[in-house]
């Protein structure tokens, strides 16, 4: 975050800054769950529903959704807050998440926080 704040578009980063008490995991692979303490942190805080956004829909978002699903977590994917490499694969990934994993697909403006 500090490097992004020093970059050429710091004004885009500032509104996204987390609170001081926010928890972080370093995601080094496709899934947010792979070799991270995410599952443990979610359990410790009684969280059973995750909301996914980011890139790439047909890779990281899909794999994180699958790993959440097999851990019996509810999944919501923000359709207008994900990016893709291949549009056709992204559409297929969204359909898979919805149909095979029971993920809820919605837009940011329709999300009830």
PDB file of N, CA and C in Angstrom:
ATOM      1  N   UNK A   1       0.829  -1.180   0.000  1.00  0.00           N
ATOM      2  CA  UNK A   1       0.000   0.000   0.000  1.00  0.00           C
ATOM      3  C   UNK A   1       0.878   1.251   0.000  1.00  0.00           C
ATOM      4  N   UNK A   2       1.941   1.221   0.775  1.00  0.00           N
ATOM      5  CA  UNK A   2       2.792   2.414   0.855  1.00  0.00           C
ATOM      6  C   UNK A   2       3.432   2.724  -0.494  1.00  0.00           C
ATOM      7  N   UNK A   3       3.808   1.696  -1.239  1.00  0.00           N
ATOM      8  CA  UNK A   3       4.390   1.929  -2.568  1.00  0.00           C
ATOM      9  C   UNK A   3       3.354   2.539  -3.507  1.00  0.00           C
ATOM     10  N   UNK A   4       2.117   2.063  -3.425  1.00  0.00           N
ATOM     11  CA  UNK A   4       1.057   2.605  -4.283  1.00  0.00           C
ATOM     12  C   UNK A   4       0.766   4.063  -3.941  1.00  0.00           C
ATOM     13  N   UNK A   5       0.853   4.402  -2.663  1.00  0.00           N
ATOM     14  CA  UNK A   5       0.615   5.787  -2.250  1.00  0.00           C
ATOM     15  C   UNK A   5       1.707   6.737  -2.738  1.00  0.00           C
ATOM     16  N   UNK A   6       2.873   6.189  -3.025  1.00  0.00           N
ATOM     17  CA  UNK A   6       3.976   7.002  -3.537  1.00  0.00           C
ATOM     18  C   UNK A   6       3.996   7.026  -5.061  1.00  0.00           C
ATOM     19  N   UNK A   7       3.113   6.258  -5.682  1.00  0.00           N
ATOM     20  CA  UNK A   7       3.081   6.157  -7.133  1.00  0.00           C
ATOM     21  C   UNK A   7       2.383   7.322  -7.801  1.00  0.00           C
ATOM     22  N   UNK A   8       2.271   7.245  -9.123  1.00  0.00           N
ATOM     23  CA  UNK A   8       1.723   8.361  -9.890  1.00  0.00           C
ATOM     24  C   UNK A   8       0.218   8.581  -9.716  1.00  0.00           C
ATOM     25  N   UNK A   9      -0.484   7.602  -9.169  1.00  0.00           N
ATOM     26  CA  UNK A   9      -1.940   7.745  -9.028  1.00  0.00           C
ATOM     27  C   UNK A   9      -2.389   7.475  -7.587  1.00  0.00           C
ATOM     28  N   UNK A  10      -1.709   8.091  -6.655  1.00  0.00           N
ATOM     29  CA  UNK A  10      -2.023   7.906  -5.237  1.00  0.00           C
ATOM     30  C   UNK A  10      -3.468   8.271  -4.920  1.00  0.00           C
ATOM     31  N   UNK A  11      -4.036   9.204  -5.675  1.00  0.00           N
ATOM     32  CA  UNK A  11      -5.425   9.623  -5.418  1.00  0.00           C
ATOM     33  C   UNK A  11      -6.415   8.481  -5.647  1.00  0.00           C
ATOM     34  N   UNK A  12      -6.025   7.478  -6.423  1.00  0.00           N
ATOM     35  CA  UNK A  12      -6.891   6.317  -6.635  1.00  0.00           C
ATOM     36  C   UNK A  12      -6.789   5.324  -5.488  1.00  0.00           C
ATOM     37  N   UNK A  13      -5.676   5.345  -4.801  1.00  0.00           N
ATOM     38  CA  UNK A  13      -5.424   4.399  -3.717  1.00  0.00           C
ATOM     39  C   UNK A  13      -6.022   4.884  -2.401  1.00  0.00           C
ATOM     40  N   UNK A  14      -5.931   6.156  -2.139  1.00  0.00           N
ATOM     41  CA  UNK A  14      -6.364   6.702  -0.847  1.00  0.00           C
ATOM     42  C   UNK A  14      -7.773   6.300  -0.431  1.00  0.00           C
ATOM     43  N   UNK A  15      -8.777   6.344  -1.314  1.00  0.00           N
ATOM     44  CA  UNK A  15     -10.123   5.946  -0.878  1.00  0.00           C
ATOM     45  C   UNK A  15     -10.237   4.465  -0.504  1.00  0.00           C
ATOM     46  N   UNK A  16      -9.258   3.674  -0.911  1.00  0.00           N
ATOM     47  CA  UNK A  16      -9.296   2.238  -0.651  1.00  0.00           C
ATOM     48  C   UNK A  16      -8.486   1.824   0.568  1.00  0.00           C
ATOM     49  N   UNK A  17      -7.875   2.778   1.242  1.00  0.00           N
ATOM     50  CA  UNK A  17      -7.034   2.455   2.388  1.00  0.00           C
ATOM     51  C   UNK A  17      -7.847   1.752   3.473  1.00  0.00           C
ATOM     52  N   UNK A  18      -7.317   0.660   3.995  1.00  0.00           N
ATOM     53  CA  UNK A  18      -8.025  -0.060   5.059  1.00  0.00           C
ATOM     54  C   UNK A  18      -7.904   0.670   6.394  1.00  0.00           C
ATOM     55  N   UNK A  19      -8.804   0.336   7.298  1.00  0.00           N
ATOM     56  CA  UNK A  19      -8.726   0.853   8.660  1.00  0.00           C
ATOM     57  C   UNK A  19      -7.468   0.307   9.330  1.00  0.00           C
ATOM     58  N   UNK A  20      -7.043   0.956  10.392  1.00  0.00           N
ATOM     59  CA  UNK A  20      -5.847   0.516  11.106  1.00  0.00           C
ATOM     60  C   UNK A  20      -5.992  -0.879  11.698  1.00  0.00           C
ATOM     61  N   UNK A  21      -7.216  -1.301  12.003  1.00  0.00           N
ATOM     62  CA  UNK A  21      -7.424  -2.614  12.610  1.00  0.00           C
ATOM     63  C   UNK A  21      -7.791  -3.698  11.591  1.00  0.00           C
ATOM     64  N   UNK A  22      -7.652  -3.411  10.308  1.00  0.00           N
ATOM     65  CA  UNK A  22      -7.957  -4.393   9.264  1.00  0.00           C
ATOM     66  C   UNK A  22      -6.914  -5.505   9.253  1.00  0.00           C
ATOM     67  N   UNK A  23      -7.378  -6.717   8.969  1.00  0.00           N
ATOM     68  CA  UNK A  23      -6.487  -7.870   8.868  1.00  0.00           C
ATOM     69  C   UNK A  23      -6.098  -8.085   7.410  1.00  0.00           C
ATOM     70  N   UNK A  24      -4.890  -8.595   7.190  1.00  0.00           N
ATOM     71  CA  UNK A  24      -4.390  -8.830   5.843  1.00  0.00           C
ATOM     72  C   UNK A  24      -3.866 -10.243   5.711  1.00  0.00           C
ATOM     73  N   UNK A  25      -3.969 -10.790   4.524  1.00  0.00           N
ATOM     74  CA  UNK A  25      -3.244 -12.006   4.170  1.00  0.00           C
ATOM     75  C   UNK A  25      -2.499 -11.708   2.869  1.00  0.00           C
ATOM     76  N   UNK A  26      -1.326 -12.278   2.743  1.00  0.00           N
ATOM     77  CA  UNK A  26      -0.555 -12.127   1.512  1.00  0.00           C
ATOM     78  C   UNK A  26      -0.935 -13.276   0.597  1.00  0.00           C
ATOM     79  N   UNK A  27      -1.489 -12.939  -0.554  1.00  0.00           N
ATOM     80  CA  UNK A  27      -1.930 -13.946  -1.526  1.00  0.00           C
ATOM     81  C   UNK A  27      -0.872 -14.039  -2.610  1.00  0.00           C
ATOM     82  N   UNK A  28      -0.128 -15.148  -2.598  1.00  0.00           N
ATOM     83  CA  UNK A  28       0.961 -15.307  -3.559  1.00  0.00           C
ATOM     84  C   UNK A  28       0.594 -16.233  -4.717  1.00  0.00           C
ATOM     85  N   UNK A  29      -0.541 -16.881  -4.634  1.00  0.00           N
ATOM     86  CA  UNK A  29      -0.963 -17.809  -5.684  1.00  0.00           C
ATOM     87  C   UNK A  29      -2.372 -17.444  -6.118  1.00  0.00           C
ATOM     88  N   UNK A  30      -2.978 -18.295  -6.938  1.00  0.00           N
ATOM     89  CA  UNK A  30      -4.272 -17.976  -7.530  1.00  0.00           C
ATOM     90  C   UNK A  30      -5.411 -17.868  -6.514  1.00  0.00           C
ATOM     91  N   UNK A  31      -5.428 -18.743  -5.520  1.00  0.00           N
ATOM     92  CA  UNK A  31      -6.508 -18.722  -4.532  1.00  0.00           C
ATOM     93  C   UNK A  31      -6.102 -17.931  -3.294  1.00  0.00           C
ATOM     94  N   UNK A  32      -7.034 -17.167  -2.765  1.00  0.00           N
ATOM     95  CA  UNK A  32      -6.785 -16.424  -1.527  1.00  0.00           C
ATOM     96  C   UNK A  32      -6.603 -17.358  -0.336  1.00  0.00           C
ATOM     97  N   UNK A  33      -6.990 -18.621  -0.494  1.00  0.00           N
ATOM     98  CA  UNK A  33      -6.887 -19.588   0.594  1.00  0.00           C
ATOM     99  C   UNK A  33      -5.591 -20.392   0.558  1.00  0.00           C
ATOM    100  N   UNK A  34      -4.926 -20.449  -0.588  1.00  0.00           N
ATOM    101  CA  UNK A  34      -3.750 -21.305  -0.742  1.00  0.00           C
ATOM    102  C   UNK A  34      -2.583 -20.786   0.092  1.00  0.00           C
ATOM    103  N   UNK A  35      -2.180 -21.600   1.073  1.00  0.00           N
ATOM    104  CA  UNK A  35      -1.056 -21.297   1.961  1.00  0.00           C
ATOM    105  C   UNK A  35      -1.161 -19.916   2.608  1.00  0.00           C
ATOM    106  N   UNK A  36      -2.386 -19.564   3.011  1.00  0.00           N
ATOM    107  CA  UNK A  36      -2.610 -18.323   3.756  1.00  0.00           C
ATOM    108  C   UNK A  36      -3.417 -18.666   5.011  1.00  0.00           C
ATOM    109  N   UNK A  37      -3.445 -17.783   5.987  1.00  0.00           N
ATOM    110  CA  UNK A  37      -4.256 -18.018   7.182  1.00  0.00           C
ATOM    111  C   UNK A  37      -5.709 -17.553   7.015  1.00  0.00           C
ATOM    112  N   UNK A  38      -6.163 -17.348   5.790  1.00  0.00           N
ATOM    113  CA  UNK A  38      -7.494 -16.778   5.580  1.00  0.00           C
ATOM    114  C   UNK A  38      -8.593 -17.617   6.215  1.00  0.00           C
ATOM    115  N   UNK A  39      -8.577 -18.926   6.005  1.00  0.00           N
ATOM    116  CA  UNK A  39      -9.625 -19.773   6.582  1.00  0.00           C
ATOM    117  C   UNK A  39      -9.652 -19.634   8.102  1.00  0.00           C
ATOM    118  N   UNK A  40      -8.502 -19.669   8.733  1.00  0.00           N
ATOM    119  CA  UNK A  40      -8.406 -19.523  10.181  1.00  0.00           C
ATOM    120  C   UNK A  40      -8.957 -18.172  10.640  1.00  0.00           C
ATOM    121  N   UNK A  41      -8.565 -17.098   9.960  1.00  0.00           N
ATOM    122  CA  UNK A  41      -9.033 -15.761  10.338  1.00  0.00           C
ATOM    123  C   UNK A  41     -10.545 -15.639  10.203  1.00  0.00           C
ATOM    124  N   UNK A  42     -11.099 -16.181   9.126  1.00  0.00           N
ATOM    125  CA  UNK A  42     -12.553 -16.132   8.942  1.00  0.00           C
ATOM    126  C   UNK A  42     -13.262 -16.892  10.058  1.00  0.00           C
ATOM    127  N   UNK A  43     -12.736 -18.074  10.396  1.00  0.00           N
ATOM    128  CA  UNK A  43     -13.336 -18.867  11.475  1.00  0.00           C
ATOM    129  C   UNK A  43     -13.257 -18.132  12.803  1.00  0.00           C
ATOM    130  N   UNK A  44     -12.110 -17.551  13.108  1.00  0.00           N
ATOM    131  CA  UNK A  44     -11.919 -16.855  14.379  1.00  0.00           C
ATOM    132  C   UNK A  44     -12.854 -15.665  14.540  1.00  0.00           C
ATOM    133  N   UNK A  45     -13.241 -15.070  13.433  1.00  0.00           N
ATOM    134  CA  UNK A  45     -14.132 -13.907  13.472  1.00  0.00           C
ATOM    135  C   UNK A  45     -15.579 -14.266  13.154  1.00  0.00           C
ATOM    136  N   UNK A  46     -15.865 -15.552  13.035  1.00  0.00           N
ATOM    137  CA  UNK A  46     -17.232 -16.002  12.798  1.00  0.00           C
ATOM    138  C   UNK A  46     -17.793 -15.569  11.457  1.00  0.00           C
ATOM    139  N   UNK A  47     -16.940 -15.436  10.472  1.00  0.00           N
ATOM    140  CA  UNK A  47     -17.369 -14.988   9.144  1.00  0.00           C
ATOM    141  C   UNK A  47     -17.668 -16.202   8.275  1.00  0.00           C
ATOM    142  N   UNK A  48     -18.871 -16.252   7.729  1.00  0.00           N
ATOM    143  CA  UNK A  48     -19.280 -17.371   6.893  1.00  0.00           C
ATOM    144  C   UNK A  48     -19.648 -16.973   5.481  1.00  0.00           C
ATOM    145  N   UNK A  49     -19.399 -15.725   5.132  1.00  0.00           N
ATOM    146  CA  UNK A  49     -19.772 -15.215   3.806  1.00  0.00           C
ATOM    147  C   UNK A  49     -18.662 -14.295   3.323  1.00  0.00           C
ATOM    148  N   UNK A  50     -18.160 -14.558   2.113  1.00  0.00           N
ATOM    149  CA  UNK A  50     -17.133 -13.686   1.556  1.00  0.00           C
ATOM    150  C   UNK A  50     -17.643 -13.035   0.278  1.00  0.00           C
ATOM    151  N   UNK A  51     -17.114 -11.862  -0.006  1.00  0.00           N
ATOM    152  CA  UNK A  51     -17.449 -11.116  -1.219  1.00  0.00           C
ATOM    153  C   UNK A  51     -16.161 -10.988  -2.022  1.00  0.00           C
ATOM    154  N   UNK A  52     -16.212 -11.454  -3.273  1.00  0.00           N
ATOM    155  CA  UNK A  52     -15.020 -11.462  -4.112  1.00  0.00           C
ATOM    156  C   UNK A  52     -15.085 -10.397  -5.198  1.00  0.00           C
ATOM    157  N   UNK A  53     -13.949  -9.785  -5.443  1.00  0.00           N
ATOM    158  CA  UNK A  53     -13.762  -8.856  -6.551  1.00  0.00           C
ATOM    159  C   UNK A  53     -12.302  -8.970  -6.954  1.00  0.00           C
ATOM    160  N   UNK A  54     -11.915  -8.343  -8.037  1.00  0.00           N
ATOM    161  CA  UNK A  54     -10.514  -8.357  -8.435  1.00  0.00           C
ATOM    162  C   UNK A  54     -10.291  -8.944  -9.805  1.00  0.00           C
ATOM    163  N   UNK A  55      -9.068  -9.398 -10.005  1.00  0.00           N
ATOM    164  CA  UNK A  55      -8.711  -9.989 -11.292  1.00  0.00           C
ATOM    165  C   UNK A  55      -7.917 -11.247 -11.043  1.00  0.00           C
ATOM    166  N   UNK A  56      -7.891 -12.142 -11.872  1.00  0.00           N
ATOM    167  CA  UNK A  56      -8.694 -12.259 -13.076  1.00  0.00           C
ATOM    168  C   UNK A  56      -9.870 -13.192 -12.779  1.00  0.00           C
ATOM    169  N   UNK A  57     -11.015 -12.838 -13.307  1.00  0.00           N
ATOM    170  CA  UNK A  57     -12.242 -13.589 -13.044  1.00  0.00           C
ATOM    171  C   UNK A  57     -12.050 -15.073 -13.269  1.00  0.00           C
ATOM    172  N   UNK A  58     -11.451 -15.430 -14.401  1.00  0.00           N
ATOM    173  CA  UNK A  58     -11.325 -16.833 -14.788  1.00  0.00           C
ATOM    174  C   UNK A  58     -10.146 -17.536 -14.122  1.00  0.00           C
ATOM    175  N   UNK A  59      -9.448 -16.844 -13.254  1.00  0.00           N
ATOM    176  CA  UNK A  59      -8.343 -17.464 -12.530  1.00  0.00           C
ATOM    177  C   UNK A  59      -8.519 -17.242 -11.029  1.00  0.00           C
ATOM    178  N   UNK A  60      -7.959 -16.170 -10.505  1.00  0.00           N
ATOM    179  CA  UNK A  60      -7.932 -15.947  -9.056  1.00  0.00           C
ATOM    180  C   UNK A  60      -9.318 -15.896  -8.423  1.00  0.00           C
ATOM    181  N   UNK A  61     -10.242 -15.208  -9.046  1.00  0.00           N
ATOM    182  CA  UNK A  61     -11.590 -15.105  -8.474  1.00  0.00           C
ATOM    183  C   UNK A  61     -12.252 -16.481  -8.470  1.00  0.00           C
ATOM    184  N   UNK A  62     -12.151 -17.199  -9.580  1.00  0.00           N
ATOM    185  CA  UNK A  62     -12.733 -18.540  -9.678  1.00  0.00           C
ATOM    186  C   UNK A  62     -12.132 -19.486  -8.646  1.00  0.00           C
ATOM    187  N   UNK A  63     -10.811 -19.521  -8.534  1.00  0.00           N
ATOM    188  CA  UNK A  63     -10.162 -20.455  -7.613  1.00  0.00           C
ATOM    189  C   UNK A  63     -10.452 -20.099  -6.155  1.00  0.00           C
ATOM    190  N   UNK A  64     -10.508 -18.816  -5.856  1.00  0.00           N
ATOM    191  CA  UNK A  64     -10.857 -18.405  -4.490  1.00  0.00           C
ATOM    192  C   UNK A  64     -12.299 -18.763  -4.168  1.00  0.00           C
ATOM    193  N   UNK A  65     -13.189 -18.608  -5.143  1.00  0.00           N
ATOM    194  CA  UNK A  65     -14.595 -18.982  -4.939  1.00  0.00           C
ATOM    195  C   UNK A  65     -14.720 -20.475  -4.695  1.00  0.00           C
ATOM    196  N   UNK A  66     -14.003 -21.277  -5.470  1.00  0.00           N
ATOM    197  CA  UNK A  66     -14.056 -22.729  -5.292  1.00  0.00           C
ATOM    198  C   UNK A  66     -13.527 -23.119  -3.920  1.00  0.00           C
ATOM    199  N   UNK A  67     -12.392 -22.553  -3.527  1.00  0.00           N
ATOM    200  CA  UNK A  67     -11.835 -22.874  -2.216  1.00  0.00           C
ATOM    201  C   UNK A  67     -12.758 -22.423  -1.086  1.00  0.00           C
ATOM    202  N   UNK A  68     -13.437 -21.318  -1.253  1.00  0.00           N
ATOM    203  CA  UNK A  68     -14.413 -20.878  -0.249  1.00  0.00           C
ATOM    204  C   UNK A  68     -15.588 -21.846  -0.202  1.00  0.00           C
ATOM    205  N   UNK A  69     -16.066 -22.253  -1.359  1.00  0.00           N
ATOM    206  CA  UNK A  69     -17.210 -23.168  -1.445  1.00  0.00           C
ATOM    207  C   UNK A  69     -16.911 -24.494  -0.749  1.00  0.00           C
ATOM    208  N   UNK A  70     -15.730 -25.064  -0.989  1.00  0.00           N
ATOM    209  CA  UNK A  70     -15.425 -26.354  -0.363  1.00  0.00           C
ATOM    210  C   UNK A  70     -15.201 -26.212   1.140  1.00  0.00           C
ATOM    211  N   UNK A  71     -15.080 -24.988   1.612  1.00  0.00           N
ATOM    212  CA  UNK A  71     -14.980 -24.721   3.049  1.00  0.00           C
ATOM    213  C   UNK A  71     -16.333 -24.304   3.633  1.00  0.00           C
ATOM    214  N   UNK A  72     -17.374 -24.505   2.846  1.00  0.00           N
ATOM    215  CA  UNK A  72     -18.758 -24.227   3.254  1.00  0.00           C
ATOM    216  C   UNK A  72     -19.003 -22.757   3.575  1.00  0.00           C
ATOM    217  N   UNK A  73     -18.347 -21.876   2.848  1.00  0.00           N
ATOM    218  CA  UNK A  73     -18.588 -20.444   2.981  1.00  0.00           C
ATOM    219  C   UNK A  73     -19.535 -19.992   1.884  1.00  0.00           C
ATOM    220  N   UNK A  74     -20.378 -19.033   2.197  1.00  0.00           N
ATOM    221  CA  UNK A  74     -21.212 -18.417   1.169  1.00  0.00           C
ATOM    222  C   UNK A  74     -20.341 -17.452   0.380  1.00  0.00           C
ATOM    223  N   UNK A  75     -20.604 -17.380  -0.923  1.00  0.00           N
ATOM    224  CA  UNK A  75     -19.778 -16.556  -1.804  1.00  0.00           C
ATOM    225  C   UNK A  75     -20.654 -15.602  -2.605  1.00  0.00           C
ATOM    226  N   UNK A  76     -20.258 -14.345  -2.634  1.00  0.00           N
ATOM    227  CA  UNK A  76     -20.847 -13.353  -3.528  1.00  0.00           C
ATOM    228  C   UNK A  76     -19.726 -12.832  -4.413  1.00  0.00           C
ATOM    229  N   UNK A  77     -20.008 -12.723  -5.710  1.00  0.00           N
ATOM    230  CA  UNK A  77     -19.037 -12.168  -6.658  1.00  0.00           C
ATOM    231  C   UNK A  77     -19.628 -10.882  -7.225  1.00  0.00           C
ATOM    232  N   UNK A  78     -18.867  -9.814  -7.135  1.00  0.00           N
ATOM    233  CA  UNK A  78     -19.303  -8.522  -7.668  1.00  0.00           C
ATOM    234  C   UNK A  78     -18.937  -8.455  -9.154  1.00  0.00           C
ATOM    235  N   UNK A  79     -19.932  -8.705  -9.997  1.00  0.00           N
ATOM    236  CA  UNK A  79     -19.717  -8.786 -11.450  1.00  0.00           C
ATOM    237  C   UNK A  79     -19.034  -7.562 -12.032  1.00  0.00           C
ATOM    238  N   UNK A  80     -19.383  -6.396 -11.540  1.00  0.00           N
ATOM    239  CA  UNK A  80     -18.811  -5.175 -12.110  1.00  0.00           C
ATOM    240  C   UNK A  80     -17.545  -4.719 -11.376  1.00  0.00           C
ATOM    241  N   UNK A  81     -17.002  -5.599 -10.546  1.00  0.00           N
ATOM    242  CA  UNK A  81     -15.755  -5.284  -9.846  1.00  0.00           C
ATOM    243  C   UNK A  81     -14.722  -6.389 -10.059  1.00  0.00           C
ATOM    244  N   UNK A  82     -14.889  -7.136 -11.149  1.00  0.00           N
ATOM    245  CA  UNK A  82     -13.911  -8.146 -11.540  1.00  0.00           C
ATOM    246  C   UNK A  82     -13.428  -7.833 -12.951  1.00  0.00           C
ATOM    247  N   UNK A  83     -12.212  -8.217 -13.229  1.00  0.00           N
ATOM    248  CA  UNK A  83     -11.634  -8.002 -14.560  1.00  0.00           C
ATOM    249  C   UNK A  83     -11.188  -9.350 -15.111  1.00  0.00           C
ATOM    250  N   UNK A  84     -11.072  -9.423 -16.408  1.00  0.00           N
ATOM    251  CA  UNK A  84     -10.721 -10.696 -17.032  1.00  0.00           C
ATOM    252  C   UNK A  84      -9.586 -10.528 -18.031  1.00  0.00           C
ATOM    253  N   UNK A  85      -9.030 -11.675 -18.406  1.00  0.00           N
ATOM    254  CA  UNK A  85      -8.055 -11.729 -19.484  1.00  0.00           C
ATOM    255  C   UNK A  85      -8.777 -12.139 -20.765  1.00  0.00           C
ATOM    256  N   UNK A  86      -9.617 -13.171 -20.636  1.00  0.00           N
ATOM    257  CA  UNK A  86     -10.378 -13.695 -21.771  1.00  0.00           C
ATOM    258  C   UNK A  86     -11.867 -13.609 -21.433  1.00  0.00           C
ATOM    259  N   UNK A  87     -12.604 -12.804 -22.157  1.00  0.00           N
ATOM    260  CA  UNK A  87     -14.020 -12.565 -21.860  1.00  0.00           C
ATOM    261  C   UNK A  87     -14.837 -13.848 -21.860  1.00  0.00           C
ATOM    262  N   UNK A  88     -14.599 -14.740 -22.811  1.00  0.00           N
ATOM    263  CA  UNK A  88     -15.380 -15.971 -22.880  1.00  0.00           C
ATOM    264  C   UNK A  88     -15.127 -16.865 -21.673  1.00  0.00           C
ATOM    265  N   UNK A  89     -13.881 -16.943 -21.232  1.00  0.00           N
ATOM    266  CA  UNK A  89     -13.568 -17.749 -20.054  1.00  0.00           C
ATOM    267  C   UNK A  89     -14.116 -17.106 -18.783  1.00  0.00           C
ATOM    268  N   UNK A  90     -14.104 -15.795 -18.732  1.00  0.00           N
ATOM    269  CA  UNK A  90     -14.656 -15.093 -17.570  1.00  0.00           C
ATOM    270  C   UNK A  90     -16.151 -15.345 -17.449  1.00  0.00           C
ATOM    271  N   UNK A  91     -16.864 -15.285 -18.561  1.00  0.00           N
ATOM    272  CA  UNK A  91     -18.307 -15.572 -18.539  1.00  0.00           C
ATOM    273  C   UNK A  91     -18.560 -17.001 -18.091  1.00  0.00           C
ATOM    274  N   UNK A  92     -17.758 -17.940 -18.600  1.00  0.00           N
ATOM    275  CA  UNK A  92     -17.895 -19.341 -18.185  1.00  0.00           C
ATOM    276  C   UNK A  92     -17.600 -19.488 -16.693  1.00  0.00           C
ATOM    277  N   UNK A  93     -16.582 -18.786 -16.207  1.00  0.00           N
ATOM    278  CA  UNK A  93     -16.228 -18.854 -14.787  1.00  0.00           C
ATOM    279  C   UNK A  93     -17.358 -18.318 -13.913  1.00  0.00           C
ATOM    280  N   UNK A  94     -17.962 -17.207 -14.319  1.00  0.00           N
ATOM    281  CA  UNK A  94     -19.089 -16.658 -13.555  1.00  0.00           C
ATOM    282  C   UNK A  94     -20.255 -17.640 -13.526  1.00  0.00           C
ATOM    283  N   UNK A  95     -20.538 -18.275 -14.660  1.00  0.00           N
ATOM    284  CA  UNK A  95     -21.621 -19.274 -14.694  1.00  0.00           C
ATOM    285  C   UNK A  95     -21.296 -20.452 -13.785  1.00  0.00           C
ATOM    286  N   UNK A  96     -20.042 -20.910 -13.811  1.00  0.00           N
ATOM    287  CA  UNK A  96     -19.635 -22.020 -12.944  1.00  0.00           C
ATOM    288  C   UNK A  96     -19.795 -21.652 -11.474  1.00  0.00           C
ATOM    289  N   UNK A  97     -19.363 -20.451 -11.114  1.00  0.00           N
ATOM    290  CA  UNK A  97     -19.467 -20.034  -9.717  1.00  0.00           C
ATOM    291  C   UNK A  97     -20.926 -19.981  -9.278  1.00  0.00           C
ATOM    292  N   UNK A  98     -21.783 -19.486 -10.151  1.00  0.00           N
ATOM    293  CA  UNK A  98     -23.200 -19.372  -9.813  1.00  0.00           C
ATOM    294  C   UNK A  98     -23.877 -20.737  -9.772  1.00  0.00           C
ATOM    295  N   UNK A  99     -23.700 -21.521 -10.796  1.00  0.00           N
ATOM    296  CA  UNK A  99     -24.421 -22.801 -10.905  1.00  0.00           C
ATOM    297  C   UNK A  99     -23.813 -23.912 -10.068  1.00  0.00           C
ATOM    298  N   UNK A 100     -22.505 -24.061 -10.100  1.00  0.00           N
ATOM    299  CA  UNK A 100     -21.860 -25.187  -9.425  1.00  0.00           C
ATOM    300  C   UNK A 100     -21.549 -24.926  -7.960  1.00  0.00           C
ATOM    301  N   UNK A 101     -21.346 -23.668  -7.609  1.00  0.00           N
ATOM    302  CA  UNK A 101     -20.954 -23.341  -6.236  1.00  0.00           C
ATOM    303  C   UNK A 101     -22.021 -22.570  -5.483  1.00  0.00           C
ATOM    304  N   UNK A 102     -23.095 -22.220  -6.171  1.00  0.00           N
ATOM    305  CA  UNK A 102     -24.156 -21.462  -5.520  1.00  0.00           C
ATOM    306  C   UNK A 102     -23.773 -20.033  -5.200  1.00  0.00           C
ATOM    307  N   UNK A 103     -22.760 -19.510  -5.882  1.00  0.00           N
ATOM    308  CA  UNK A 103     -22.334 -18.129  -5.626  1.00  0.00           C
ATOM    309  C   UNK A 103     -23.413 -17.157  -6.077  1.00  0.00           C
ATOM    310  N   UNK A 104     -23.539 -16.093  -5.333  1.00  0.00           N
ATOM    311  CA  UNK A 104     -24.464 -15.023  -5.711  1.00  0.00           C
ATOM    312  C   UNK A 104     -23.694 -14.032  -6.566  1.00  0.00           C
ATOM    313  N   UNK A 105     -24.207 -13.717  -7.741  1.00  0.00           N
ATOM    314  CA  UNK A 105     -23.595 -12.715  -8.613  1.00  0.00           C
ATOM    315  C   UNK A 105     -24.413 -11.444  -8.515  1.00  0.00           C
ATOM    316  N   UNK A 106     -23.749 -10.339  -8.247  1.00  0.00           N
ATOM    317  CA  UNK A 106     -24.441  -9.065  -8.126  1.00  0.00           C
ATOM    318  C   UNK A 106     -23.494  -7.941  -8.536  1.00  0.00           C
ATOM    319  N   UNK A 107     -24.018  -6.743  -8.601  1.00  0.00           N
ATOM    320  CA  UNK A 107     -23.205  -5.568  -8.894  1.00  0.00           C
ATOM    321  C   UNK A 107     -22.951  -4.798  -7.601  1.00  0.00           C
ATOM    322  N   UNK A 108     -21.913  -3.996  -7.597  1.00  0.00           N
ATOM    323  CA  UNK A 108     -21.536  -3.242  -6.400  1.00  0.00           C
ATOM    324  C   UNK A 108     -22.710  -2.423  -5.874  1.00  0.00           C
ATOM    325  N   UNK A 109     -23.411  -1.724  -6.746  1.00  0.00           N
ATOM    326  CA  UNK A 109     -24.516  -0.864  -6.306  1.00  0.00           C
ATOM    327  C   UNK A 109     -25.685  -1.648  -5.722  1.00  0.00           C
ATOM    328  N   UNK A 110     -25.797  -2.923  -6.067  1.00  0.00           N
ATOM    329  CA  UNK A 110     -26.889  -3.753  -5.562  1.00  0.00           C
ATOM    330  C   UNK A 110     -26.496  -4.555  -4.329  1.00  0.00           C
ATOM    331  N   UNK A 111     -25.248  -4.477  -3.927  1.00  0.00           N
ATOM    332  CA  UNK A 111     -24.768  -5.233  -2.775  1.00  0.00           C
ATOM    333  C   UNK A 111     -25.301  -4.621  -1.492  1.00  0.00           C
ATOM    334  N   UNK A 112     -25.866  -5.470  -0.655  1.00  0.00           N
ATOM    335  CA  UNK A 112     -26.340  -5.025   0.658  1.00  0.00           C
ATOM    336  C   UNK A 112     -25.273  -5.356   1.687  1.00  0.00           C
ATOM    337  N   UNK A 113     -24.599  -4.311   2.165  1.00  0.00           N
ATOM    338  CA  UNK A 113     -23.521  -4.510   3.132  1.00  0.00           C
ATOM    339  C   UNK A 113     -24.133  -4.565   4.494  1.00  0.00           C
TER     340      UNK A 113
END
